[in-house]
Amino acid sequence: MAEAVFRARVEEDGLDGLVVVDSAGTGGWHEGDGADPRTVAVLRAAGYEEDHVARRFRAAWFATLDLVIALDEGHLRALRRLAPTAQDAAKVRLLRSYDPAVSPDGAVHPAGTVSSGEAPTGARSHDLDVPDPYYGGMAGFEECLEMTEAASGGLLAAVRATLEGEGAPAGGQSVDEDRSPTELLRSPTDRVRPSTEQIRSSTGQVRSSAGEPSVA
């Protein structure tokens, strides 16, 4: 889901020639399968295109990724454990850490009370989880879409700033703790200024979460 949403944002912003969005899971239980039919239904109802085949994230991908986005605390910890180096581990961020409306305690501010692009500070990672809707009904998938859309604008701003040489590439908020599909983000190295924190995106890659040009 996050892969489809963020790829749409990248294309809308005219960055699809510079940023690759892809996704992969932290486990291999559904490798080779398509997305959950409920995910597909919710995405299509919202106007998103979806063409996903599940695969498992590989440690070797870190070398080619700039940013790796996890959807929850468990994925965050799993991906950081998988990272070959401390620098690679620093590429892993939670998707909702880019949502400008989420407060440090996980509460959501009324619309307009937080400046656009302003990252929350001091939040605990579990407050920023995107809940796994797999064992619930359609409402859970719709909630996941809302959370993903809310965070995608901030993530896009962080990616754009990196491409333009402004600010810290990974953006978002650092969390003290390290949680389905993860997304990866990545940009071709000749198009983006190298930096200590790089970019990539939850069910997908920036040239990424799970490949070719990507994001995770």
PDB file of N, CA, C and O in Angstrom, residues 60-103:
ATOM      1  N   ALA A  60      21.927  -7.195   1.461  1.00  0.00           N
ATOM      2  CA  ALA A  60      22.794  -6.667   0.407  1.00  0.00           C
ATOM      3  C   ALA A  60      22.219  -5.415  -0.252  1.00  0.00           C
ATOM      4  O   ALA A  60      22.957  -4.630  -0.860  1.00  0.00           O
ATOM      5  N   TRP A  61      20.901  -5.205  -0.130  1.00  0.00           N
ATOM      6  CA  TRP A  61      20.273  -4.043  -0.776  1.00  0.00           C
ATOM      7  C   TRP A  61      20.664  -2.729  -0.127  1.00  0.00           C
ATOM      8  O   TRP A  61      20.589  -1.672  -0.744  1.00  0.00           O
ATOM      9  N   PHE A  62      21.069  -2.779   1.142  1.00  0.00           N
ATOM     10  CA  PHE A  62      21.407  -1.543   1.840  1.00  0.00           C
ATOM     11  C   PHE A  62      22.435  -0.715   1.080  1.00  0.00           C
ATOM     12  O   PHE A  62      22.390   0.513   1.087  1.00  0.00           O
ATOM     13  N   ALA A  63      23.378  -1.382   0.433  1.00  0.00           N
ATOM     14  CA  ALA A  63      24.460  -0.672  -0.261  1.00  0.00           C
ATOM     15  C   ALA A  63      23.944   0.209  -1.388  1.00  0.00           C
ATOM     16  O   ALA A  63      24.586   1.202  -1.752  1.00  0.00           O
ATOM     17  N   THR A  64      22.792  -0.131  -1.949  1.00  0.00           N
ATOM     18  CA  THR A  64      22.260   0.632  -3.084  1.00  0.00           C
ATOM     19  C   THR A  64      21.070   1.502  -2.708  1.00  0.00           C
ATOM     20  O   THR A  64      20.486   2.156  -3.572  1.00  0.00           O
ATOM     21  N   LEU A  65      20.706   1.513  -1.438  1.00  0.00           N
ATOM     22  CA  LEU A  65      19.546   2.282  -0.999  1.00  0.00           C
ATOM     23  C   LEU A  65      19.950   3.516  -0.215  1.00  0.00           C
ATOM     24  O   LEU A  65      20.936   3.520   0.507  1.00  0.00           O
ATOM     25  N   ASP A  66      19.155   4.551  -0.362  1.00  0.00           N
ATOM     26  CA  ASP A  66      19.390   5.783   0.375  1.00  0.00           C
ATOM     27  C   ASP A  66      18.529   5.876   1.627  1.00  0.00           C
ATOM     28  O   ASP A  66      18.935   6.459   2.633  1.00  0.00           O
ATOM     29  N   LEU A  67      17.329   5.335   1.557  1.00  0.00           N
ATOM     30  CA  LEU A  67      16.419   5.407   2.693  1.00  0.00           C
ATOM     31  C   LEU A  67      15.546   4.154   2.713  1.00  0.00           C
ATOM     32  O   LEU A  67      15.059   3.714   1.684  1.00  0.00           O
ATOM     33  N   VAL A  68      15.371   3.584   3.883  1.00  0.00           N
ATOM     34  CA  VAL A  68      14.540   2.396   4.042  1.00  0.00           C
ATOM     35  C   VAL A  68      13.436   2.751   5.036  1.00  0.00           C
ATOM     36  O   VAL A  68      13.715   3.138   6.171  1.00  0.00           O
ATOM     37  N   ILE A  69      12.184   2.610   4.612  1.00  0.00           N
ATOM     38  CA  ILE A  69      11.055   3.005   5.440  1.00  0.00           C
ATOM     39  C   ILE A  69      10.336   1.784   5.996  1.00  0.00           C
ATOM     40  O   ILE A  69       9.922   0.900   5.247  1.00  0.00           O
ATOM     41  N   ALA A  70      10.171   1.771   7.301  1.00  0.00           N
ATOM     42  CA  ALA A  70       9.450   0.687   7.985  1.00  0.00           C
ATOM     43  C   ALA A  70       8.083   1.198   8.418  1.00  0.00           C
ATOM     44  O   ALA A  70       7.915   2.386   8.716  1.00  0.00           O
ATOM     45  N   LEU A  71       7.102   0.280   8.480  1.00  0.00           N
ATOM     46  CA  LEU A  71       5.755   0.684   8.868  1.00  0.00           C
ATOM     47  C   LEU A  71       5.506   0.596  10.365  1.00  0.00           C
ATOM     48  O   LEU A  71       4.592   1.240  10.876  1.00  0.00           O
ATOM     49  N   ASP A  72       6.288  -0.210  11.056  1.00  0.00           N
ATOM     50  CA  ASP A  72       6.072  -0.297  12.493  1.00  0.00           C
ATOM     51  C   ASP A  72       7.380  -0.614  13.216  1.00  0.00           C
ATOM     52  O   ASP A  72       8.418  -0.874  12.612  1.00  0.00           O
ATOM     53  N   GLU A  73       7.295  -0.579  14.526  1.00  0.00           N
ATOM     54  CA  GLU A  73       8.455  -0.742  15.397  1.00  0.00           C
ATOM     55  C   GLU A  73       9.161  -2.075  15.205  1.00  0.00           C
ATOM     56  O   GLU A  73      10.396  -2.159  15.190  1.00  0.00           O
ATOM     57  N   GLY A  74       8.387  -3.157  15.049  1.00  0.00           N
ATOM     58  CA  GLY A  74       8.988  -4.466  14.853  1.00  0.00           C
ATOM     59  C   GLY A  74       9.794  -4.542  13.573  1.00  0.00           C
ATOM     60  O   GLY A  74      10.890  -5.113  13.542  1.00  0.00           O
ATOM     61  N   HIS A  75       9.262  -3.952  12.503  1.00  0.00           N
ATOM     62  CA  HIS A  75       9.987  -3.934  11.234  1.00  0.00           C
ATOM     63  C   HIS A  75      11.231  -3.066  11.337  1.00  0.00           C
ATOM     64  O   HIS A  75      12.266  -3.367  10.751  1.00  0.00           O
ATOM     65  N   LEU A  76      11.092  -1.957  12.070  1.00  0.00           N
ATOM     66  CA  LEU A  76      12.234  -1.068  12.265  1.00  0.00           C
ATOM     67  C   LEU A  76      13.388  -1.818  12.914  1.00  0.00           C
ATOM     68  O   LEU A  76      14.537  -1.766  12.455  1.00  0.00           O
ATOM     69  N   ARG A  77      13.083  -2.552  13.992  1.00  0.00           N
ATOM     70  CA  ARG A  77      14.130  -3.307  14.690  1.00  0.00           C
ATOM     71  C   ARG A  77      14.714  -4.393  13.801  1.00  0.00           C
ATOM     72  O   ARG A  77      15.936  -4.589  13.753  1.00  0.00           O
ATOM     73  N   ALA A  78      13.841  -5.106  13.071  1.00  0.00           N
ATOM     74  CA  ALA A  78      14.310  -6.197  12.213  1.00  0.00           C
ATOM     75  C   ALA A  78      15.233  -5.682  11.114  1.00  0.00           C
ATOM     76  O   ALA A  78      16.265  -6.289  10.815  1.00  0.00           O
ATOM     77  N   LEU A  79      14.882  -4.568  10.513  1.00  0.00           N
ATOM     78  CA  LEU A  79      15.694  -4.009   9.435  1.00  0.00           C
ATOM     79  C   LEU A  79      17.021  -3.469   9.954  1.00  0.00           C
ATOM     80  O   LEU A  79      18.061  -3.628   9.310  1.00  0.00           O
ATOM     81  N   ARG A  80      16.989  -2.859  11.132  1.00  0.00           N
ATOM     82  CA  ARG A  80      18.238  -2.348  11.696  1.00  0.00           C
ATOM     83  C   ARG A  80      19.170  -3.491  12.094  1.00  0.00           C
ATOM     84  O   ARG A  80      20.393  -3.372  11.968  1.00  0.00           O
ATOM     85  N   ARG A  81      18.605  -4.587  12.580  1.00  0.00           N
ATOM     86  CA  ARG A  81      19.450  -5.751  12.899  1.00  0.00           C
ATOM     87  C   ARG A  81      20.075  -6.323  11.633  1.00  0.00           C
ATOM     88  O   ARG A  81      21.186  -6.853  11.668  1.00  0.00           O
ATOM     89  N   LEU A  82      19.353  -6.218  10.531  1.00  0.00           N
ATOM     90  CA  LEU A  82      19.819  -6.769   9.260  1.00  0.00           C
ATOM     91  C   LEU A  82      20.903  -5.901   8.625  1.00  0.00           C
ATOM     92  O   LEU A  82      21.685  -6.381   7.801  1.00  0.00           O
ATOM     93  N   ALA A  83      20.964  -4.641   8.991  1.00  0.00           N
ATOM     94  CA  ALA A  83      21.895  -3.695   8.369  1.00  0.00           C
ATOM     95  C   ALA A  83      23.348  -4.101   8.618  1.00  0.00           C
ATOM     96  O   ALA A  83      23.734  -4.376   9.759  1.00  0.00           O
ATOM     97  N   PRO A  84      24.170  -4.121   7.572  1.00  0.00           N
ATOM     98  CA  PRO A  84      25.576  -4.523   7.719  1.00  0.00           C
ATOM     99  C   PRO A  84      26.407  -3.536   8.537  1.00  0.00           C
ATOM    100  O   PRO A  84      27.379  -3.930   9.177  1.00  0.00           O
ATOM    101  N   THR A  85      26.055  -2.252   8.516  1.00  0.00           N
ATOM    102  CA  THR A  85      26.831  -1.229   9.207  1.00  0.00           C
ATOM    103  C   THR A  85      25.907  -0.284   9.968  1.00  0.00           C
ATOM    104  O   THR A  85      24.693  -0.234   9.722  1.00  0.00           O
ATOM    105  N   ALA A  86      26.493   0.493  10.869  1.00  0.00           N
ATOM    106  CA  ALA A  86      25.721   1.487  11.614  1.00  0.00           C
ATOM    107  C   ALA A  86      25.155   2.538  10.667  1.00  0.00           C
ATOM    108  O   ALA A  86      24.040   3.036  10.857  1.00  0.00           O
ATOM    109  N   GLN A  87      25.898   2.862   9.635  1.00  0.00           N
ATOM    110  CA  GLN A  87      25.425   3.839   8.653  1.00  0.00           C
ATOM    111  C   GLN A  87      24.195   3.307   7.920  1.00  0.00           C
ATOM    112  O   GLN A  87      23.239   4.042   7.670  1.00  0.00           O
ATOM    113  N   ASP A  88      24.210   2.018   7.594  1.00  0.00           N
ATOM    114  CA  ASP A  88      23.049   1.404   6.948  1.00  0.00           C
ATOM    115  C   ASP A  88      21.855   1.391   7.892  1.00  0.00           C
ATOM    116  O   ASP A  88      20.719   1.659   7.495  1.00  0.00           O
ATOM    117  N   ALA A  89      22.098   1.088   9.166  1.00  0.00           N
ATOM    118  CA  ALA A  89      21.009   1.065  10.145  1.00  0.00           C
ATOM    119  C   ALA A  89      20.358   2.440  10.268  1.00  0.00           C
ATOM    120  O   ALA A  89      19.147   2.556  10.484  1.00  0.00           O
ATOM    121  N   ALA A  90      21.161   3.501  10.108  1.00  0.00           N
ATOM    122  CA  ALA A  90      20.643   4.863  10.221  1.00  0.00           C
ATOM    123  C   ALA A  90      19.736   5.236   9.052  1.00  0.00           C
ATOM    124  O   ALA A  90      19.008   6.229   9.122  1.00  0.00           O
ATOM    125  N   LYS A  91      19.750   4.447   7.979  1.00  0.00           N
ATOM    126  CA  LYS A  91      18.884   4.709   6.833  1.00  0.00           C
ATOM    127  C   LYS A  91      17.444   4.280   7.089  1.00  0.00           C
ATOM    128  O   LYS A  91      16.546   4.632   6.339  1.00  0.00           O
ATOM    129  N   VAL A  92      17.214   3.491   8.135  1.00  0.00           N
ATOM    130  CA  VAL A  92      15.883   2.940   8.392  1.00  0.00           C
ATOM    131  C   VAL A  92      15.080   3.908   9.262  1.00  0.00           C
ATOM    132  O   VAL A  92      15.510   4.270  10.360  1.00  0.00           O
ATOM    133  N   ARG A  93      13.915   4.332   8.772  1.00  0.00           N
ATOM    134  CA  ARG A  93      13.045   5.255   9.493  1.00  0.00           C
ATOM    135  C   ARG A  93      11.606   4.756   9.455  1.00  0.00           C
ATOM    136  O   ARG A  93      11.216   4.009   8.555  1.00  0.00           O
ATOM    137  N   LEU A  94      10.815   5.195  10.426  1.00  0.00           N
ATOM    138  CA  LEU A  94       9.391   4.864  10.441  1.00  0.00           C
ATOM    139  C   LEU A  94       8.618   5.827   9.544  1.00  0.00           C
ATOM    140  O   LEU A  94       8.847   7.030   9.571  1.00  0.00           O
ATOM    141  N   LEU A  95       7.692   5.285   8.787  1.00  0.00           N
ATOM    142  CA  LEU A  95       6.909   6.099   7.860  1.00  0.00           C
ATOM    143  C   LEU A  95       6.214   7.258   8.559  1.00  0.00           C
ATOM    144  O   LEU A  95       6.259   8.406   8.107  1.00  0.00           O
ATOM    145  N   ARG A  96       5.572   6.974   9.695  1.00  0.00           N
ATOM    146  CA  ARG A  96       4.783   8.021  10.353  1.00  0.00           C
ATOM    147  C   ARG A  96       5.643   9.074  11.046  1.00  0.00           C
ATOM    148  O   ARG A  96       5.120  10.094  11.509  1.00  0.00           O
ATOM    149  N   SER A  97       6.951   8.875  11.102  1.00  0.00           N
ATOM    150  CA  SER A  97       7.819   9.923  11.635  1.00  0.00           C
ATOM    151  C   SER A  97       7.860  11.118  10.695  1.00  0.00           C
ATOM    152  O   SER A  97       8.351  12.186  11.055  1.00  0.00           O
ATOM    153  N   TYR A  98       7.327  10.942   9.485  1.00  0.00           N
ATOM    154  CA  TYR A  98       7.256  12.028   8.504  1.00  0.00           C
ATOM    155  C   TYR A  98       5.899  12.724   8.497  1.00  0.00           C
ATOM    156  O   TYR A  98       5.668  13.634   7.717  1.00  0.00           O
ATOM    157  N   ASP A  99       4.987  12.259   9.349  1.00  0.00           N
ATOM    158  CA  ASP A  99       3.651  12.869   9.404  1.00  0.00           C
ATOM    159  C   ASP A  99       3.718  14.115  10.281  1.00  0.00           C
ATOM    160  O   ASP A  99       3.938  14.014  11.493  1.00  0.00           O
ATOM    161  N   PRO A 100       3.531  15.316   9.730  1.00  0.00           N
ATOM    162  CA  PRO A 100       3.666  16.548  10.502  1.00  0.00           C
ATOM    163  C   PRO A 100       2.579  16.739  11.548  1.00  0.00           C
ATOM    164  O   PRO A 100       2.689  17.595  12.413  1.00  0.00           O
ATOM    165  N   ALA A 101       1.519  15.941  11.508  1.00  0.00           N
ATOM    166  CA  ALA A 101       0.409  16.123  12.443  1.00  0.00           C
ATOM    167  C   ALA A 101       0.488  15.225  13.665  1.00  0.00           C
ATOM    168  O   ALA A 101      -0.379  15.279  14.525  1.00  0.00           O
ATOM    169  N   VAL A 102       1.528  14.390  13.744  1.00  0.00           N
ATOM    170  CA  VAL A 102       1.634  13.467  14.878  1.00  0.00           C
ATOM    171  C   VAL A 102       2.491  14.090  15.961  1.00  0.00           C
ATOM    172  O   VAL A 102       3.604  14.530  15.720  1.00  0.00           O
ATOM    173  N   SER A 103       1.967  14.123  17.183  1.00  0.00           N
ATOM    174  CA  SER A 103       2.678  14.736  18.301  1.00  0.00           C
ATOM    175  C   SER A 103       3.625  13.732  18.936  1.00  0.00           C
ATOM    176  O   SER A 103       3.567  12.543  18.661  1.00  0.00           O
TER     177      SER A 103
END
